[in-house]
Amino acid sequence: MKKKNYIIRTDLALHNTKLRFINSYKIDGIEIKEFINNSYNFTDIVFENIENTYNKKLLIKVLVKELKKYLKKYNLNKKCSVLVVGLGNVKITSDSLGPLTLNNVIATSHLEYFNINNNYRKIYKYTPGIMKDTGLMPFQSIKALINEIKPDFLIVVDSLISDNIKYLNKVVQITDIGITPGSGVSNYQEEISINTLNIPIIVVGVPTAIEALTIVKDVLNIKEKKIYFNEGYDFIFSTKDTDLIIDDLSKIIGEVINKSLNNFKKI
């Protein structure tokens, strides 16, 4: 059987040795870790339990505060319009965070067509789907939409890959470096970033899956960054309660986006 070289991969800043750690602090059990890479920032918000109402409200409060830091960094005031994009495959639970979150985001760009006087930020939202269904890479359809509606910035929501079981569904990461759709499953596509689209991109993601070989590496306490395995064993796993957690997190992140952009209360 053919052997393949396996490199431990993760989308999280927590274990990315190329990033510079700059700060860490806690707010009532929620840990905020900040990293930087050149001019790009990463914020990992680590939490334990969102099953009770208090913890959910606290996490929302923390996430709103952190997301607003990125808006402030690029001077994105209420006059700046935004396209909120939900990446992922709604048919696969662990990859459905982006599309499900958009179900909870309130679009406002259409209000002007009804002659409604409002002071709301103009919000568009869009789910590009997956290339197998549309024939388009998400980058292509997003770029075409940007050329048409000309938003001032993007917020992208997506599922991430973790390199540690303890972080599955337990971290919300915010960054402005951009994202490459499909990279978590080695299906690399065109990068969505300020460099490719010429407007600020804020990515909000949660690690909802982990590669089986990462688990094996941890169980066997293998220290090497590269290991070899038989081809065909590159499985990806999620937790048994992922559907419930994704449902909760999609509502939380949707509310965070609504509050951060227009100070909307819970739907």
Coordinates of C-alpha atoms in Angstrom, one line a residue:
M1 CA 0.0 0.0 0.0
K2 CA 1.3 3.4 -0.9
K3 CA 2.7 5.6 1.9
K4 CA 1.9 9.3 2.1
N5 CA 3.7 12.0 4.0
Y6 CA 1.5 13.7 6.5
I7 CA 2.1 17.2 7.8
I8 CA 0.1 18.4 10.9
R9 CA -2.2 21.2 9.7
T10 CA -4.3 23.6 11.6
D11 CA -6.2 26.9 10.9
L12 CA -5.8 28.1 14.4
A13 CA -3.3 30.7 15.5
L14 CA -2.8 29.0 18.9
H15 CA -0.3 26.5 17.5
N16 CA 1.1 28.5 14.6
T17 CA 4.8 29.0 15.3
K18 CA 5.1 31.5 12.5
L19 CA 2.9 34.0 14.4
R20 CA 4.1 36.3 17.1
F21 CA 2.2 36.1 20.4
I22 CA 1.4 39.5 21.8
N23 CA -1.2 39.3 24.6
S24 CA -3.4 37.0 26.6
Y25 CA -6.1 37.7 29.2
K26 CA -9.2 36.2 30.7
I27 CA -12.8 37.5 31.2
D28 CA -14.7 35.3 33.6
G29 CA -13.4 32.0 32.2
I30 CA -13.1 33.0 28.6
E31 CA -9.5 33.4 27.5
I32 CA -8.5 35.8 24.7
K33 CA -5.2 35.2 23.0
E34 CA -3.8 37.7 20.5
F35 CA -1.2 37.1 17.8
I36 CA 0.3 39.1 14.9
N37 CA 1.9 38.3 11.5
N38 CA 3.3 41.4 9.8
S39 CA 0.3 43.7 9.7
Y40 CA -2.3 41.1 10.2
N41 CA -3.9 40.2 13.5
F42 CA -5.3 37.0 15.0
T43 CA -7.6 36.7 18.0
D44 CA -8.4 33.3 19.5
I45 CA -11.3 33.4 22.0
V46 CA -11.2 30.1 24.0
F47 CA -14.3 29.1 25.9
E48 CA -15.4 25.9 27.7
N49 CA -19.2 25.8 28.0
I50 CA -22.0 27.6 26.2
E51 CA -24.8 25.3 27.4
N52 CA -26.2 27.9 29.8
T53 CA -27.6 31.3 29.1
Y54 CA -25.1 33.3 31.2
N55 CA -22.1 31.8 29.3
K56 CA -23.7 32.4 25.9
K57 CA -24.3 36.1 26.8
L58 CA -20.8 36.4 28.1
L59 CA -19.3 34.9 24.9
I60 CA -21.4 37.2 22.7
K61 CA -20.3 40.2 24.7
V62 CA -16.6 39.2 24.4
L63 CA -16.9 38.5 20.7
V64 CA -18.7 41.8 19.9
K65 CA -15.9 43.6 21.7
E66 CA -13.2 41.8 19.7
L67 CA -14.9 42.1 16.4
K68 CA -15.3 45.8 16.9
K69 CA -11.5 46.1 17.3
Y70 CA -11.1 44.9 13.7
L71 CA -13.8 47.4 12.5
K72 CA -11.9 50.2 14.3
K73 CA -8.5 49.0 12.8
Y74 CA -9.8 49.7 9.3
N75 CA -12.0 52.7 10.2
L76 CA -15.2 50.9 9.1
N77 CA -17.9 53.1 10.5
K78 CA -21.6 52.8 9.9
K79 CA -21.3 54.5 6.5
C80 CA -19.3 51.5 5.3
S81 CA -21.3 48.7 3.7
V82 CA -20.5 45.1 4.2
L83 CA -21.0 41.8 2.5
V84 CA -21.3 38.9 5.0
V85 CA -20.3 35.6 3.4
G86 CA -21.0 32.1 4.7
L87 CA -18.5 29.6 3.4
G88 CA -19.0 25.8 3.6
N89 CA -21.3 23.0 2.8
V90 CA -24.7 23.1 4.5
K91 CA -25.2 19.3 3.8
I92 CA -22.2 18.4 6.0
T93 CA -22.8 19.3 9.6
S94 CA -19.2 20.1 10.6
D95 CA -18.8 22.3 7.5
S96 CA -22.2 24.1 7.8
L97 CA -21.2 26.9 10.3
G98 CA -21.0 29.6 7.6
P99 CA -24.3 29.0 5.8
L100 CA -26.2 28.5 9.1
T101 CA -24.7 31.6 10.6
L102 CA -26.1 33.7 7.7
N103 CA -29.6 32.5 8.6
N104 CA -29.2 34.6 11.7
V105 CA -27.6 37.7 10.1
I106 CA -30.0 40.5 9.4
A107 CA -29.6 42.0 5.9
T108 CA -30.4 45.7 5.6
S109 CA -29.3 46.8 2.1
H110 CA -32.8 46.3 0.7
L111 CA -34.5 48.8 3.1
E112 CA -33.7 51.8 0.8
Y113 CA -35.9 50.3 -1.9
F114 CA -38.9 50.6 0.4
N115 CA -38.2 54.3 1.2
I116 CA -37.5 53.4 4.8
N117 CA -35.5 56.0 6.6
N118 CA -32.9 54.3 8.7
N119 CA -29.5 54.7 10.1
Y120 CA -28.5 51.1 9.7
R121 CA -25.3 50.0 8.2
K122 CA -25.9 48.5 4.7
I123 CA -25.5 44.7 5.0
Y124 CA -25.6 42.2 2.2
K125 CA -25.3 38.5 2.8
Y126 CA -24.3 35.7 0.5
T127 CA -23.7 31.9 0.6
P128 CA -21.5 30.8 -2.4
G129 CA -22.1 27.1 -1.9
I130 CA -19.5 24.6 -3.0
M131 CA -17.7 24.2 -6.3
K132 CA -19.1 20.8 -7.0
D133 CA -22.7 22.2 -7.0
T134 CA -22.0 25.6 -8.7
G135 CA -19.1 25.0 -10.9
L136 CA -17.5 28.2 -9.4
M137 CA -14.9 28.7 -6.8
P138 CA -16.2 30.8 -3.9
F139 CA -13.6 33.4 -4.8
Q140 CA -15.1 33.8 -8.4
S141 CA -18.7 34.4 -7.3
I142 CA -17.6 36.6 -4.4
K143 CA -15.4 38.7 -6.6
A144 CA -18.2 39.1 -9.2
L145 CA -20.6 40.2 -6.4
I146 CA -18.1 42.7 -5.1
N147 CA -17.7 44.2 -8.5
E148 CA -21.5 44.6 -8.7
I149 CA -22.5 45.9 -5.3
K150 CA -19.1 47.4 -4.2
P151 CA -19.2 46.7 -0.4
D152 CA -16.5 48.5 1.7
F153 CA -15.5 45.3 3.4
L154 CA -16.2 41.6 3.9
I155 CA -17.0 39.4 6.9
V156 CA -16.4 35.8 6.1
V157 CA -17.7 33.0 8.4
D158 CA -16.3 29.5 8.0
S159 CA -15.5 26.2 9.7
L160 CA -11.9 25.5 10.6
I161 CA -9.6 22.5 11.3
S162 CA -8.0 22.0 14.7
D163 CA -4.8 20.3 15.6
N164 CA -5.9 19.5 19.1
I165 CA -9.1 17.7 20.3
K166 CA -9.5 20.1 23.3
Y167 CA -10.1 23.0 20.9
L168 CA -12.9 21.4 18.8
N169 CA -15.9 23.7 19.0
K170 CA -14.2 25.6 21.8
V171 CA -12.5 28.5 20.0
V172 CA -13.8 31.4 17.9
Q173 CA -11.0 32.9 15.8
I174 CA -11.1 36.3 14.3
T175 CA -8.4 37.5 11.8
D176 CA -7.9 39.9 8.9
I177 CA -5.4 37.9 7.0
G178 CA -8.1 36.3 4.8
I179 CA -8.9 32.6 4.1
T180 CA -8.4 30.0 1.5
P181 CA -11.6 27.9 1.0
G182 CA -11.1 24.2 1.1
S183 CA -7.6 24.3 2.6
G184 CA -8.8 22.3 5.6
V185 CA -9.3 19.3 3.4
S186 CA -6.4 20.0 1.1
N187 CA -8.7 21.3 -1.6
Y188 CA -6.9 24.5 -2.1
Q189 CA -8.8 27.3 -4.0
E190 CA -8.2 31.0 -4.7
E191 CA -7.5 33.0 -1.6
I192 CA -10.1 35.4 -0.2
S193 CA -8.1 38.3 1.2
I194 CA -7.4 42.0 1.0
N195 CA -4.6 41.2 -1.4
T196 CA -6.9 39.5 -3.9
L197 CA -10.1 41.6 -3.5
N198 CA -8.7 45.0 -2.5
I199 CA -11.0 45.5 0.5
P200 CA -10.6 44.5 4.1
I201 CA -11.6 40.9 5.0
I202 CA -12.5 39.9 8.5
V203 CA -12.7 36.1 9.0
V204 CA -14.7 34.5 11.8
G205 CA -14.1 30.8 12.2
V206 CA -14.6 27.9 14.6
P207 CA -12.6 24.6 14.6
T208 CA -15.4 22.0 14.0
A209 CA -13.3 19.1 12.8
I210 CA -10.0 17.3 13.2
E211 CA -8.0 14.9 11.1
A212 CA -7.8 11.3 12.3
L213 CA -4.0 11.2 12.0
T214 CA -3.7 14.2 14.3
I215 CA -5.6 12.3 16.9
V216 CA -3.3 9.3 16.4
K217 CA -0.2 11.5 16.7
D218 CA -1.5 12.9 20.0
V219 CA -2.4 9.4 21.4
L220 CA 1.0 8.0 20.5
N221 CA 2.7 11.2 21.7
I222 CA 4.6 11.5 18.4
K223 CA 6.6 14.7 18.4
E224 CA 7.6 14.9 14.7
K225 CA 5.9 17.4 12.5
K226 CA 5.8 14.9 9.7
I227 CA 4.6 11.3 9.9
Y228 CA 3.8 8.6 7.2
F229 CA 0.6 6.7 6.8
N230 CA -1.1 4.3 4.4
E231 CA -3.0 6.1 1.6
G232 CA -6.7 6.2 2.2
Y233 CA -6.5 6.8 6.0
D234 CA -6.8 10.6 5.9
F235 CA -10.2 10.7 7.6
I236 CA -11.7 13.8 9.2
F237 CA -13.7 13.6 12.4
S238 CA -16.1 15.8 14.4
T239 CA -17.7 15.4 17.8
K240 CA -21.0 13.4 18.2
D241 CA -22.9 16.5 19.3
T242 CA -21.6 18.7 16.5
D243 CA -25.1 19.4 15.1
L244 CA -26.2 20.9 18.4
I245 CA -23.0 22.9 18.9
I246 CA -23.0 24.2 15.4
D247 CA -26.6 25.3 15.8
D248 CA -25.7 27.2 19.0
L249 CA -22.6 28.8 17.5
S250 CA -24.3 29.9 14.3
K251 CA -26.9 31.7 16.4
I252 CA -24.2 33.2 18.6
I253 CA -22.0 34.4 15.7
G254 CA -25.0 35.7 13.9
E255 CA -26.0 37.8 16.9
V256 CA -22.4 39.0 17.3
I257 CA -22.4 40.2 13.7
N258 CA -25.8 41.9 14.1
K259 CA -24.8 43.7 17.3
S260 CA -21.3 44.7 16.0
L261 CA -22.6 46.2 12.7
N262 CA -26.0 47.6 13.7
N263 CA -26.5 47.1 17.4
F264 CA -29.4 44.8 16.7
K265 CA -30.7 42.8 19.6
K266 CA -31.4 39.0 19.3
I267 CA -33.8 38.0 16.6

